[in-house]
mmCIF file of C-alpha atoms and ligand atoms in Angstrom:
data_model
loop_
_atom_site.group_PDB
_atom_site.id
_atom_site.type_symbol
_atom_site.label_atom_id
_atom_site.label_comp_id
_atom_site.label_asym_id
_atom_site.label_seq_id
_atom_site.Cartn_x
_atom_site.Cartn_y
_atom_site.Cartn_z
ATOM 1 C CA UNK A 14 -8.650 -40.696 111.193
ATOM 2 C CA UNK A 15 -8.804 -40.242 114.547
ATOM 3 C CA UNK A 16 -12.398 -41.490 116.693
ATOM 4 C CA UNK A 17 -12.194 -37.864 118.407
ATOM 5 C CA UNK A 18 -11.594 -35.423 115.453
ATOM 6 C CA UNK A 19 -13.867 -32.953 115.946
ATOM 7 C CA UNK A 20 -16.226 -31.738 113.255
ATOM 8 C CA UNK A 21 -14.342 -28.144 112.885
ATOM 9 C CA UNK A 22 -11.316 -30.046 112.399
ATOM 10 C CA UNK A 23 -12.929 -32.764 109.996
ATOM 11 C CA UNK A 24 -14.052 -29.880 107.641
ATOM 12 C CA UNK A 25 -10.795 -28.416 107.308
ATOM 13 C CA UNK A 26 -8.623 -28.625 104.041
ATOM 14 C CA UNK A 27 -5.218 -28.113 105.154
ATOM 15 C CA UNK A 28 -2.465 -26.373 103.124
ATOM 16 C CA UNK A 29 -0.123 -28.561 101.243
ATOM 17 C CA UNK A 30 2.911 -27.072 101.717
ATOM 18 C CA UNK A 31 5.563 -27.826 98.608
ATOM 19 C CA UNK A 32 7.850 -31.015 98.399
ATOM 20 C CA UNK A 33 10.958 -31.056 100.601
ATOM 21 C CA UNK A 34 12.786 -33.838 99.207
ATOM 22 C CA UNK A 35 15.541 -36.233 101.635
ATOM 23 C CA UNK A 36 15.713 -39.063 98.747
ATOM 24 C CA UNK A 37 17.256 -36.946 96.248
ATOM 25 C CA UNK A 38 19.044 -34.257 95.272
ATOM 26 C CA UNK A 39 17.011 -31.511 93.546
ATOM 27 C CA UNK A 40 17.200 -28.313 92.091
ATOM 28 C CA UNK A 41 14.638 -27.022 94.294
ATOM 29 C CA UNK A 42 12.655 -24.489 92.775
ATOM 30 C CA UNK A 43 9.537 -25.066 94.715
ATOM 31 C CA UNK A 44 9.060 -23.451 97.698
ATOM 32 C CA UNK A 45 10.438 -19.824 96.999
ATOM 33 C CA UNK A 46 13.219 -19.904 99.090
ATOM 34 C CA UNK A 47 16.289 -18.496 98.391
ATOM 35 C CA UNK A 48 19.491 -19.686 96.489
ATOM 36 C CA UNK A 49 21.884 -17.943 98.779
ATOM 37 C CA UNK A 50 22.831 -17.877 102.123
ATOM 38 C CA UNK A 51 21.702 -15.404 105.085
ATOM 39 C CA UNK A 52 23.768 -13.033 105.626
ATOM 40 C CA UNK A 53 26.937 -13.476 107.262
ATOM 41 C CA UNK A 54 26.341 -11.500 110.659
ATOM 42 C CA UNK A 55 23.336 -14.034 111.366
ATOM 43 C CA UNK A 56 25.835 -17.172 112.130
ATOM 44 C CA UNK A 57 27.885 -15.166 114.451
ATOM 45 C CA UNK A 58 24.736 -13.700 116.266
ATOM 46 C CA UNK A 59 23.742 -17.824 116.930
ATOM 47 C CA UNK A 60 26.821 -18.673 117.824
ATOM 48 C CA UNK A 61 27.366 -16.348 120.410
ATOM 49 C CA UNK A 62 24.187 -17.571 121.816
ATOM 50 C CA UNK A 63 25.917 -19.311 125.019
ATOM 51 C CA UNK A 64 24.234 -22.705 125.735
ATOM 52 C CA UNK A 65 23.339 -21.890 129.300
ATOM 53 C CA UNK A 66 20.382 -19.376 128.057
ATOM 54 C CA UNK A 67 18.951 -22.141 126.002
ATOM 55 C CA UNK A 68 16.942 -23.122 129.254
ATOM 56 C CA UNK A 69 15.755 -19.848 129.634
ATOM 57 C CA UNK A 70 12.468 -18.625 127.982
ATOM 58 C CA UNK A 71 13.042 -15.783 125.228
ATOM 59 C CA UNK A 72 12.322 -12.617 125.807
ATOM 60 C CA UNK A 73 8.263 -12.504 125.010
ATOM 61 C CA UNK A 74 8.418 -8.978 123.466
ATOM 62 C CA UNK A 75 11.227 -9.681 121.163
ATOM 63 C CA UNK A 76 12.004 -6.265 122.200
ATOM 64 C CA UNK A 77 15.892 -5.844 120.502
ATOM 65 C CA UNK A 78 14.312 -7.122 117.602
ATOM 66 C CA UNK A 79 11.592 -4.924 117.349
ATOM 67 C CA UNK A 80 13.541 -1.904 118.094
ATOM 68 C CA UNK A 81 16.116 -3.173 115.458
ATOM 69 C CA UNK A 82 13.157 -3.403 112.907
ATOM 70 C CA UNK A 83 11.724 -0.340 113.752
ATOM 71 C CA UNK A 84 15.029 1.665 113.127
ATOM 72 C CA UNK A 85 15.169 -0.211 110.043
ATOM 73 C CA UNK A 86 12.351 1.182 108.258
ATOM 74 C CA UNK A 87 12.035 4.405 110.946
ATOM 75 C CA UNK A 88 8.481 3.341 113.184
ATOM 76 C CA UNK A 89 7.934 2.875 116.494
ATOM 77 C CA UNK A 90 8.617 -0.232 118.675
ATOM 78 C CA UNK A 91 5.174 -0.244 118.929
ATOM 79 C CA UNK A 92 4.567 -0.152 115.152
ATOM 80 C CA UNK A 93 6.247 -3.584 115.139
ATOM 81 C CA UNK A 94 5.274 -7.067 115.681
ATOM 82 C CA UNK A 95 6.778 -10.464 115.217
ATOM 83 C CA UNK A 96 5.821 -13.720 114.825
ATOM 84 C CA UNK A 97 6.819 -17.616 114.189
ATOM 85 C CA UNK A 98 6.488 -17.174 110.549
ATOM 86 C CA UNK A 99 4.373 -15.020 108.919
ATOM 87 C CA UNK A 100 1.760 -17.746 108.404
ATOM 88 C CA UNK A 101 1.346 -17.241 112.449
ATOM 89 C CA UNK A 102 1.006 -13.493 112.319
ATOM 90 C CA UNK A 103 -1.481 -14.128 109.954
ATOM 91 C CA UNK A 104 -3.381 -16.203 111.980
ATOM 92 C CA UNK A 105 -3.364 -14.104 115.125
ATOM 93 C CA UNK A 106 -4.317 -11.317 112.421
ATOM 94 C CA UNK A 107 -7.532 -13.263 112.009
ATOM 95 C CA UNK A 108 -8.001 -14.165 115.601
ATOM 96 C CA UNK A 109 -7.768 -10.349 116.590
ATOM 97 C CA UNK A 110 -9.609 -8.883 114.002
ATOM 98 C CA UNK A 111 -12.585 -11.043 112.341
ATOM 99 C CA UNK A 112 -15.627 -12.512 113.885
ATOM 100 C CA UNK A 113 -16.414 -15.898 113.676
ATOM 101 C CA UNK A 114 -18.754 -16.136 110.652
ATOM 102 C CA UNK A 115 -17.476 -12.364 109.022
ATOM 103 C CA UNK A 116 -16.222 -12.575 105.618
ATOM 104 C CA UNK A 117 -12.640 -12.177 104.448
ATOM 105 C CA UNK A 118 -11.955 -11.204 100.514
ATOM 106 C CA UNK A 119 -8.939 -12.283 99.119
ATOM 107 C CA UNK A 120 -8.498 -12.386 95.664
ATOM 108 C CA UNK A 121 -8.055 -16.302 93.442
ATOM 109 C CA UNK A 122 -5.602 -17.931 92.791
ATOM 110 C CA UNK A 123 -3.674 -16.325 95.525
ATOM 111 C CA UNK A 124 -1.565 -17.227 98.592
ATOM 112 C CA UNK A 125 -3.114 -21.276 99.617
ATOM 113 C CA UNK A 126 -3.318 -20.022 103.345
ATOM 114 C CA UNK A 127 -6.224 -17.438 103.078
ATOM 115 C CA UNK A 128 -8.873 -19.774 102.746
ATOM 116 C CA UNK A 129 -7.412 -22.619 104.785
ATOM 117 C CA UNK A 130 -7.256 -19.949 108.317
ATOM 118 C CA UNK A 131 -11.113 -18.574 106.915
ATOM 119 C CA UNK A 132 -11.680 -22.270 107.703
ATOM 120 C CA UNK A 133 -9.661 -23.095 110.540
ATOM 121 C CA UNK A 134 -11.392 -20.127 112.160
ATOM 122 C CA UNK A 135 -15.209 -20.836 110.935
ATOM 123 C CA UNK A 136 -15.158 -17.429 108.645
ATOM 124 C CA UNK A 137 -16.866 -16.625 105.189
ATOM 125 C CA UNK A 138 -13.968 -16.829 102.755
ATOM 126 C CA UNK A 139 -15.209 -14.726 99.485
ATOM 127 C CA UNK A 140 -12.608 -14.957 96.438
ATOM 128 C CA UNK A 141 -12.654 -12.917 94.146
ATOM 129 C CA UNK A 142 -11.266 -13.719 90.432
ATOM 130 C CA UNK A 143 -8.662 -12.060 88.830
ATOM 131 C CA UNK A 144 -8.634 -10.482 85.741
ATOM 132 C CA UNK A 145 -8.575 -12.371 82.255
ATOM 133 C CA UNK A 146 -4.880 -10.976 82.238
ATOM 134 C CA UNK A 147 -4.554 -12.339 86.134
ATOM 135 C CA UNK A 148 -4.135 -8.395 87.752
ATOM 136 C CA UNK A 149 -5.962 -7.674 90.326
ATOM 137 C CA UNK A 150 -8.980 -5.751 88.966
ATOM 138 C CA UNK A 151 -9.635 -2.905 92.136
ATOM 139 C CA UNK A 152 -12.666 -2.233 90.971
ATOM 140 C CA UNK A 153 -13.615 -5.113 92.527
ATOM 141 C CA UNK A 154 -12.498 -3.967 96.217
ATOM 142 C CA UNK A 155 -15.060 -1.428 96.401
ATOM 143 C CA UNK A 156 -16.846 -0.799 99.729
ATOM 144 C CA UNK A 157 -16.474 -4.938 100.551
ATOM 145 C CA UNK A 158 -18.667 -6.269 102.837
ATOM 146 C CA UNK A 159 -15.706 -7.806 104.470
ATOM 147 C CA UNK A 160 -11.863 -6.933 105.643
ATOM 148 C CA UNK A 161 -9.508 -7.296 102.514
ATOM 149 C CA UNK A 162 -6.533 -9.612 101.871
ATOM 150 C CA UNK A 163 -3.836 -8.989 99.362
ATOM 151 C CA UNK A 164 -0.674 -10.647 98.644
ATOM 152 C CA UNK A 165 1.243 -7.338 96.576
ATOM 153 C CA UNK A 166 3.351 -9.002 95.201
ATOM 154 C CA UNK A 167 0.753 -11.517 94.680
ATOM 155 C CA UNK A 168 1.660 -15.750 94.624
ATOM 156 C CA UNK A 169 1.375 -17.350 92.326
ATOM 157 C CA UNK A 170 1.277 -15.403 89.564
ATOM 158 C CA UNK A 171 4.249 -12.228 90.836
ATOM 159 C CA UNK A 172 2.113 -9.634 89.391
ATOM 160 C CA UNK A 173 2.206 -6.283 91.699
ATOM 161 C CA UNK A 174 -0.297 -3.624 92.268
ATOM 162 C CA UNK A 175 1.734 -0.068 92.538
ATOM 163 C CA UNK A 176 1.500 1.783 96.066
ATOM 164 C CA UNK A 177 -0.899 4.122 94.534
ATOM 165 C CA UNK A 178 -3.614 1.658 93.698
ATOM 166 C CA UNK A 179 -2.886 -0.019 97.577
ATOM 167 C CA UNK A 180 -3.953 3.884 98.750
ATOM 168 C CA UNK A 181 -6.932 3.813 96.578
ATOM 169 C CA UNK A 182 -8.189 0.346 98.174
ATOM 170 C CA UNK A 183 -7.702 1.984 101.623
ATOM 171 C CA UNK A 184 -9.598 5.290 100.676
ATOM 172 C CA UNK A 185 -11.925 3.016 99.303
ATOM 173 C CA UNK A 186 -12.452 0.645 102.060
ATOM 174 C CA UNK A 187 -12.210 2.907 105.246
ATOM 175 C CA UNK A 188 -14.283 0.937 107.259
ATOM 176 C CA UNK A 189 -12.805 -2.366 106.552
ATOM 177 C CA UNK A 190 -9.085 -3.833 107.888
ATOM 178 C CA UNK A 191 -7.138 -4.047 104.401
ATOM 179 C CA UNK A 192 -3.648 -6.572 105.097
ATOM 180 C CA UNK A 193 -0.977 -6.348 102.411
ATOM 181 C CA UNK A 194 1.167 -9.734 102.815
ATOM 182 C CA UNK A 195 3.974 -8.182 101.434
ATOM 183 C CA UNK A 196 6.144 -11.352 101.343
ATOM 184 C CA UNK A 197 7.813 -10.978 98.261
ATOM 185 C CA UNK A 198 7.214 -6.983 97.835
ATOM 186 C CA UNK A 199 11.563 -6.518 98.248
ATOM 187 C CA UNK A 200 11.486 -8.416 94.767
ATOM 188 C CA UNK A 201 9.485 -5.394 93.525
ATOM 189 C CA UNK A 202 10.081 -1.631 92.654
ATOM 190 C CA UNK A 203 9.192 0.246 95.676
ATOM 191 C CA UNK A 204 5.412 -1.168 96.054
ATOM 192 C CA UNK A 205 5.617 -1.565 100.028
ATOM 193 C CA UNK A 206 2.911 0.542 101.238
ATOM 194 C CA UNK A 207 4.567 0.761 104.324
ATOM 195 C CA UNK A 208 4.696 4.674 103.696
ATOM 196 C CA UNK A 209 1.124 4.611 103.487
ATOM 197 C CA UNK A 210 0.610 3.948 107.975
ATOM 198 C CA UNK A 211 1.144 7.276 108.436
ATOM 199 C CA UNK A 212 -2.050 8.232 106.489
ATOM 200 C CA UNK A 213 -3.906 4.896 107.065
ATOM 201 C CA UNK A 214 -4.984 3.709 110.118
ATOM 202 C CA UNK A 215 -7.199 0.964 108.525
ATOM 203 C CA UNK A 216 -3.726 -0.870 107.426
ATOM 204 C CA UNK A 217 -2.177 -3.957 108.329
ATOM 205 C CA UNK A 218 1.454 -4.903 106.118
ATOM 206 C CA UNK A 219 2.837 -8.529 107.121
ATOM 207 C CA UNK A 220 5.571 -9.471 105.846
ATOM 208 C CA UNK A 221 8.578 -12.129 106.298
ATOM 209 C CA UNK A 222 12.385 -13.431 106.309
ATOM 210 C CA UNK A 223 11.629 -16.181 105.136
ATOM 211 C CA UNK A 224 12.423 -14.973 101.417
ATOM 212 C CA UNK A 225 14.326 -12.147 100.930
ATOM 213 C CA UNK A 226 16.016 -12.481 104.117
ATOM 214 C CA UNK A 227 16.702 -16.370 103.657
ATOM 215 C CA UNK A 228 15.700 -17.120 107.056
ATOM 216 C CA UNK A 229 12.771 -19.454 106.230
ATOM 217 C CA UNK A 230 14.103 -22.076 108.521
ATOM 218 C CA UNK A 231 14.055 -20.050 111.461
ATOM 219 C CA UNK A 232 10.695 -18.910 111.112
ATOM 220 C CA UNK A 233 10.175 -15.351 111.700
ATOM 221 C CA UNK A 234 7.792 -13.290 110.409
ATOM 222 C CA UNK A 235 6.123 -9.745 111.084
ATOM 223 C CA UNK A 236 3.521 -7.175 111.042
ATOM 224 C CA UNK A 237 3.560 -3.154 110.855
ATOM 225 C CA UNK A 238 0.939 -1.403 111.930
ATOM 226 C CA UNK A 239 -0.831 1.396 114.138
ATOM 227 C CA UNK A 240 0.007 0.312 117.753
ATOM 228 C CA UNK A 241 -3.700 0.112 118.069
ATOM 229 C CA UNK A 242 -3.793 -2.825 116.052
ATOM 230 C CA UNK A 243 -0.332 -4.076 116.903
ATOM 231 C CA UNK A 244 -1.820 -4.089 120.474
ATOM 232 C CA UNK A 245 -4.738 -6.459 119.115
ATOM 233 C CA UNK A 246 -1.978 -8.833 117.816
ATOM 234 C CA UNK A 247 -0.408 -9.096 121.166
ATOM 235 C CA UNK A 248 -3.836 -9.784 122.970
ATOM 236 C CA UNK A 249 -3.894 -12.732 120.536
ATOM 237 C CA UNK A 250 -0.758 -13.862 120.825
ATOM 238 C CA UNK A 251 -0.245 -13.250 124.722
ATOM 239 C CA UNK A 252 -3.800 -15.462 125.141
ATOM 240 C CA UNK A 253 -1.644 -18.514 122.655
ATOM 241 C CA UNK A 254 2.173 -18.489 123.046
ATOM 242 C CA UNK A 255 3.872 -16.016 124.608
ATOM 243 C CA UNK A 256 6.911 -17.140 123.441
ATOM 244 C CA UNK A 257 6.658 -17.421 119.735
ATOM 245 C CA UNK A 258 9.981 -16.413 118.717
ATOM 246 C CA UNK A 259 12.284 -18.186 120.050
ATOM 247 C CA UNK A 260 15.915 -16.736 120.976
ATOM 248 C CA UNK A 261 18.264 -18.235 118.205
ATOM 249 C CA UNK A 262 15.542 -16.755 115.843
ATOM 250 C CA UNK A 263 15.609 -13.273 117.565
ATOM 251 C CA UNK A 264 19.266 -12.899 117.458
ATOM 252 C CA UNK A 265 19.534 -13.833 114.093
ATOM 253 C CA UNK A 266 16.419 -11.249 112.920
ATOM 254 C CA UNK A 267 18.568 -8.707 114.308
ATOM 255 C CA UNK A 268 21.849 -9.421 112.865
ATOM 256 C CA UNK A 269 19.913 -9.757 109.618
ATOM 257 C CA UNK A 270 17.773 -6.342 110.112
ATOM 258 C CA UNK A 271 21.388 -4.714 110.358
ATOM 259 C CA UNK A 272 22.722 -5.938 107.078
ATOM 260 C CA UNK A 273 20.784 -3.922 104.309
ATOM 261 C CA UNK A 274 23.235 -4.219 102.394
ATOM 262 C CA UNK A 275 23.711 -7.752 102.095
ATOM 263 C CA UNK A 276 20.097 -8.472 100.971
ATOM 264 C CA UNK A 277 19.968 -5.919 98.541
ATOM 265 C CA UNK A 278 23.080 -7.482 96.525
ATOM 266 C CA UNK A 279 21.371 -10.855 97.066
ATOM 267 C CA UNK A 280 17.367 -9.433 96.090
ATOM 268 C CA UNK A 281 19.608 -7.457 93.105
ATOM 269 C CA UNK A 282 21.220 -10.641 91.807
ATOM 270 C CA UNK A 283 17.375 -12.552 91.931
ATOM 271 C CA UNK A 284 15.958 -9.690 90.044
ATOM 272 C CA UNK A 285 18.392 -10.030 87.575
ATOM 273 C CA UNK A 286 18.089 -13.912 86.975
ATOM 274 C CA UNK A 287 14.319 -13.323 86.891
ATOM 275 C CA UNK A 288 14.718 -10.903 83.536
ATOM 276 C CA UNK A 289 17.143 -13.256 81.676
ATOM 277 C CA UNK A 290 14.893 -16.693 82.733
ATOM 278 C CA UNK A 291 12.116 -14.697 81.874
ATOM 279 C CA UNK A 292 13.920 -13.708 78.296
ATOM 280 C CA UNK A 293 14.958 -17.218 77.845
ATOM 281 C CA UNK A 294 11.965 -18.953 78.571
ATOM 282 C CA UNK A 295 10.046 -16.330 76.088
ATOM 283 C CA UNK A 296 12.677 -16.799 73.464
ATOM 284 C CA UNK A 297 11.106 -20.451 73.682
ATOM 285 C CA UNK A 298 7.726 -19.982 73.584
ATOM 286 C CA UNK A 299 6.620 -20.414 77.120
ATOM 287 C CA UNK A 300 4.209 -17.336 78.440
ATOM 288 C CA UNK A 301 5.809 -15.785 81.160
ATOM 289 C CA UNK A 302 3.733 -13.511 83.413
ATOM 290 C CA UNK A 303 5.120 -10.042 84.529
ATOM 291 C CA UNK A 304 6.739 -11.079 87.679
ATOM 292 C CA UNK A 305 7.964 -8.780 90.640
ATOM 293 C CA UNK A 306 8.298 -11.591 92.674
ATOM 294 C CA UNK A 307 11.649 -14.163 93.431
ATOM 295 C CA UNK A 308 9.297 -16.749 91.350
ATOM 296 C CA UNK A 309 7.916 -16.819 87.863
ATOM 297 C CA UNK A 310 4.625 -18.282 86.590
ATOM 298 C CA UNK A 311 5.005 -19.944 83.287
ATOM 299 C CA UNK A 312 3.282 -21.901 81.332
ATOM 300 C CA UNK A 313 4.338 -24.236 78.327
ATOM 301 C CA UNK A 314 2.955 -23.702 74.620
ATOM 302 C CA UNK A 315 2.104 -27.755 73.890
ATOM 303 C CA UNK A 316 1.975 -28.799 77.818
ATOM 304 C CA UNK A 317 -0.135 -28.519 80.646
ATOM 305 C CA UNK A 318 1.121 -27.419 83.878
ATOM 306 C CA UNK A 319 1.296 -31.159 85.147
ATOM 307 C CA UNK A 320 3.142 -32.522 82.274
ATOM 308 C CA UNK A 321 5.677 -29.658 82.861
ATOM 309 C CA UNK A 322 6.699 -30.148 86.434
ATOM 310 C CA UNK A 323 6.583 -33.641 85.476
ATOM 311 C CA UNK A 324 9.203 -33.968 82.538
ATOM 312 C CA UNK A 325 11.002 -31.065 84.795
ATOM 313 C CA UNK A 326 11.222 -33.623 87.738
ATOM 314 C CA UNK A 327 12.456 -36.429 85.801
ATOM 315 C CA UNK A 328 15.289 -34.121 85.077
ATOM 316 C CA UNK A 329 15.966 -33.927 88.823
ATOM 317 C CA UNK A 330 14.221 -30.245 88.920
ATOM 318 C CA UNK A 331 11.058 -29.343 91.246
ATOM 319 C CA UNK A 332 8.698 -26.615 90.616
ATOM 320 C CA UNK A 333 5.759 -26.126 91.938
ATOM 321 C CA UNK A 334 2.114 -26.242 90.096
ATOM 322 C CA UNK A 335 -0.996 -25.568 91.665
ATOM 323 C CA UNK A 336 -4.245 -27.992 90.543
ATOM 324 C CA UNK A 337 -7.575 -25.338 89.736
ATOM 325 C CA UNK A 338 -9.065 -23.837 86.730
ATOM 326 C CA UNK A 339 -6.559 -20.520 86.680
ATOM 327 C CA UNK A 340 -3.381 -21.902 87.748
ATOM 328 C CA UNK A 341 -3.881 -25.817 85.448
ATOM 329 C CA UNK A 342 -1.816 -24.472 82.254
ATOM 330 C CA UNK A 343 1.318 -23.134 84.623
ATOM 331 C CA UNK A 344 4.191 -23.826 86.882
ATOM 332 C CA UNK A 345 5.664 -21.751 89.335
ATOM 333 C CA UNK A 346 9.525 -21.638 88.928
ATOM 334 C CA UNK A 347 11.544 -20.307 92.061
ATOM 335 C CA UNK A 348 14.728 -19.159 91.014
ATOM 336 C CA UNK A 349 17.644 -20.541 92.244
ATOM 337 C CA UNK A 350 21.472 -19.592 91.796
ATOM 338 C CA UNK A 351 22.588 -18.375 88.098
ATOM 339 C CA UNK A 352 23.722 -21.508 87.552
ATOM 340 C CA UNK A 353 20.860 -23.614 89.119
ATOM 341 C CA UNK A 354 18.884 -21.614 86.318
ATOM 342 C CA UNK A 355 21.038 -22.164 83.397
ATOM 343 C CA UNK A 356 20.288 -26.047 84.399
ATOM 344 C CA UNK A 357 16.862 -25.574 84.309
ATOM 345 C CA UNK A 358 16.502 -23.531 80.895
ATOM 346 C CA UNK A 359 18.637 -26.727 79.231
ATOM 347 C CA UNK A 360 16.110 -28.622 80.300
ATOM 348 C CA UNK A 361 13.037 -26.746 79.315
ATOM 349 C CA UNK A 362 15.099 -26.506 75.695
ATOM 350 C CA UNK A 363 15.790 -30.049 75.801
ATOM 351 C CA UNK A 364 12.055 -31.031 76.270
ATOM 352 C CA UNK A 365 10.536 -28.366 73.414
HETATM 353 C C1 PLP B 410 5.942 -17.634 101.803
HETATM 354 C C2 PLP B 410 4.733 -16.813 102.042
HETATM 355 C C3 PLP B 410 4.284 -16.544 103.333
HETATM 356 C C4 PLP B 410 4.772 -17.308 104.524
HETATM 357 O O1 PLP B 410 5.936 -16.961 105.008
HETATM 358 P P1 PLP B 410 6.482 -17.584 106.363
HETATM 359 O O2 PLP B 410 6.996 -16.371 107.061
HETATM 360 O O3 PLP B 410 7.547 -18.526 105.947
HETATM 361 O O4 PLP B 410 5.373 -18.232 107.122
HETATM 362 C C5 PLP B 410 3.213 -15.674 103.505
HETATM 363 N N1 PLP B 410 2.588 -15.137 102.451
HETATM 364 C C6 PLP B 410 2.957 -15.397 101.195
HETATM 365 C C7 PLP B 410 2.219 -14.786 100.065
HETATM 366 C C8 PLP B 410 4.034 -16.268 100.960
HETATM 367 O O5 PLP B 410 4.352 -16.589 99.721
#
């Protein structure tokens, strides 16, 4: 370690992001990516991208791609915001909008980043359990002392809250920011609560293409909001890096904004391999949690969560499990291609 590290950065414990394997060829069903392809439009978009521009700086307001996104889902330009990732627009959600030593909820287990930025950025970090039955209990959101965090659908377990019980944490909580990291909320039946800005000015929805949208190697990720808080973002992010998106990444967000239909055959197709993995798995025992997610959380009848991933990687598969008290007994299963999933229910039959 380095002789300079300084003691904020010593204290840290930085997120572990999953395997990403160059030995081997895996079925990767680790990092909740997806199986397919972006849609076809986005290669065209790059590769119309003439060289030349590559040694000019993007445009900092991403402003085609904002107004793309905002037609899209009918806002305002200046509903819109974008970032490298949605890991970055939650960090300048934290540098515009908490204190250093305020207090972020989040519920646990949930998304690894939460507490990792609460460090990173010298905040209180409160999580809050979930249920016995791993659902978000509201009752628990009640007048916080802090601004609220909520992955809907939430990682790792999938489970959603419905738009209605979102509204009744933001009539609940008027006083406090309430961010819905809707990452995985396309997987789900009509649980965005982006329908709910209109009445809510105390909400902040992030979300990302790095799933659905099968962009997660060009990093792009997003926030709506009221353009009073949209503004605070770009404070942030004008006083970091203007130039967070770069311009290969903002030609292909549009391309891929314009295709709805594309993603909804490919977010159709992972639904439907999530109910028959789901039915397969159950047919063998394993406890499969309600999932609205591209991901499952599963856990074996006669193995821990370890073991699993274990005897699932010595049959060339990766999934991911998460060490703690609530997440020891499962694995989190991305799912892959019809066929990549076919593979890996062999193998979880093979090993019962
Ligand atoms: C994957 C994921 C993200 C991060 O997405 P990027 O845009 O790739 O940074 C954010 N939140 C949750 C809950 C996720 O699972």
């Amino acid at each position: 370690m380095s002789r300079f590290l300084s003691s904020n950065a010593a204290a840290l414990s930085p997120y572990i992001p999953g395997e990403q394997p160059r030995d081997r060829v895996f079925i990767k069903l680790n990092t909740n990516e997806s199986p397919y392809p972006p849609a076809p439009g986005v290669q065209k978009a790059i590769a119309g991208e003439a060289e030349r521009d590559f040694a000019l700086y993007p445009d900092p307001e991403a402003t085609a791609l904002r107004q793309a996104f905002a037609r899209r889902h009918s806002l305002s330009p200046d509903q819109v915001f974008v970032g490298n990732g949605s890991d970055e627009v939650l960090a300048f959600a934290y540098m515009a909008f908490f204190d250093r030593g305020d207090e972020i909820v989040f519920p646990h287990p949930s998304y690894g980043f939460y507490p990792v930025y609460a460090g990173l950025f010298g905040l209180g970090a409160r999580a809050i359990p979930l249920a016995e039955d791993y659902s978000i209990r509201l009752a628990d959101y009640q007048e916080t002392k802090g601004h609220i965090l909520i992955a809907n659908p939430n990682a790792p377990t999938g489970m959603a809250l419905t738009r209605e019980e979102i509204e009744k944490l933001l009539a609940a909580n008027p006083h406090r920011l309430v961010i819905v990291d809707e990452a995985y909320a396309a997987f789900a039946e009509d649980v965005s609560c982006l329908p709910l800005l209109e009445r809510y000015d105390n909400l902040l929805v992030i979300g990302t293409f790095s799933k659905s949208m099968a962009l997660a190697g060009l990093r792009l990720g997003y926030a709506f909001s009221r353009p009073e808080q949209i503004a605070a973002l770009e404070r942030v992010k004008y006083s970091f890096n203007p130039y967070n998106v770069n311009r290969l990444t903002q030609l292909a967000g549009v391309a891929a904004v314009e295709d709805e239909a594309y993603h909804q055959a490919i977010v159709g197709r992972i639904k439907a391999t999530r109910s028959r993995v789901t039915q397969g798995l159950e047919a063998m025992g394993v406890r499969v949690l309600p999932s609205s997610a591209n991901f499952i959380f599963a856990s074996h009848p006669r193995r821990t969560g370890g073991e699993f991933a274990g005897a699932l990687r010595e049959k060339g598969i990766l999934v991911r499990h998460f060490v703690g008290e609530r997440t020891e007994d499962f694995v989190r299963v991305s799912m892959g291609t019809e066929e990549d999933m076919e593979l890996f229910l062999k193998a979880v039959e093979e090993m019962a």
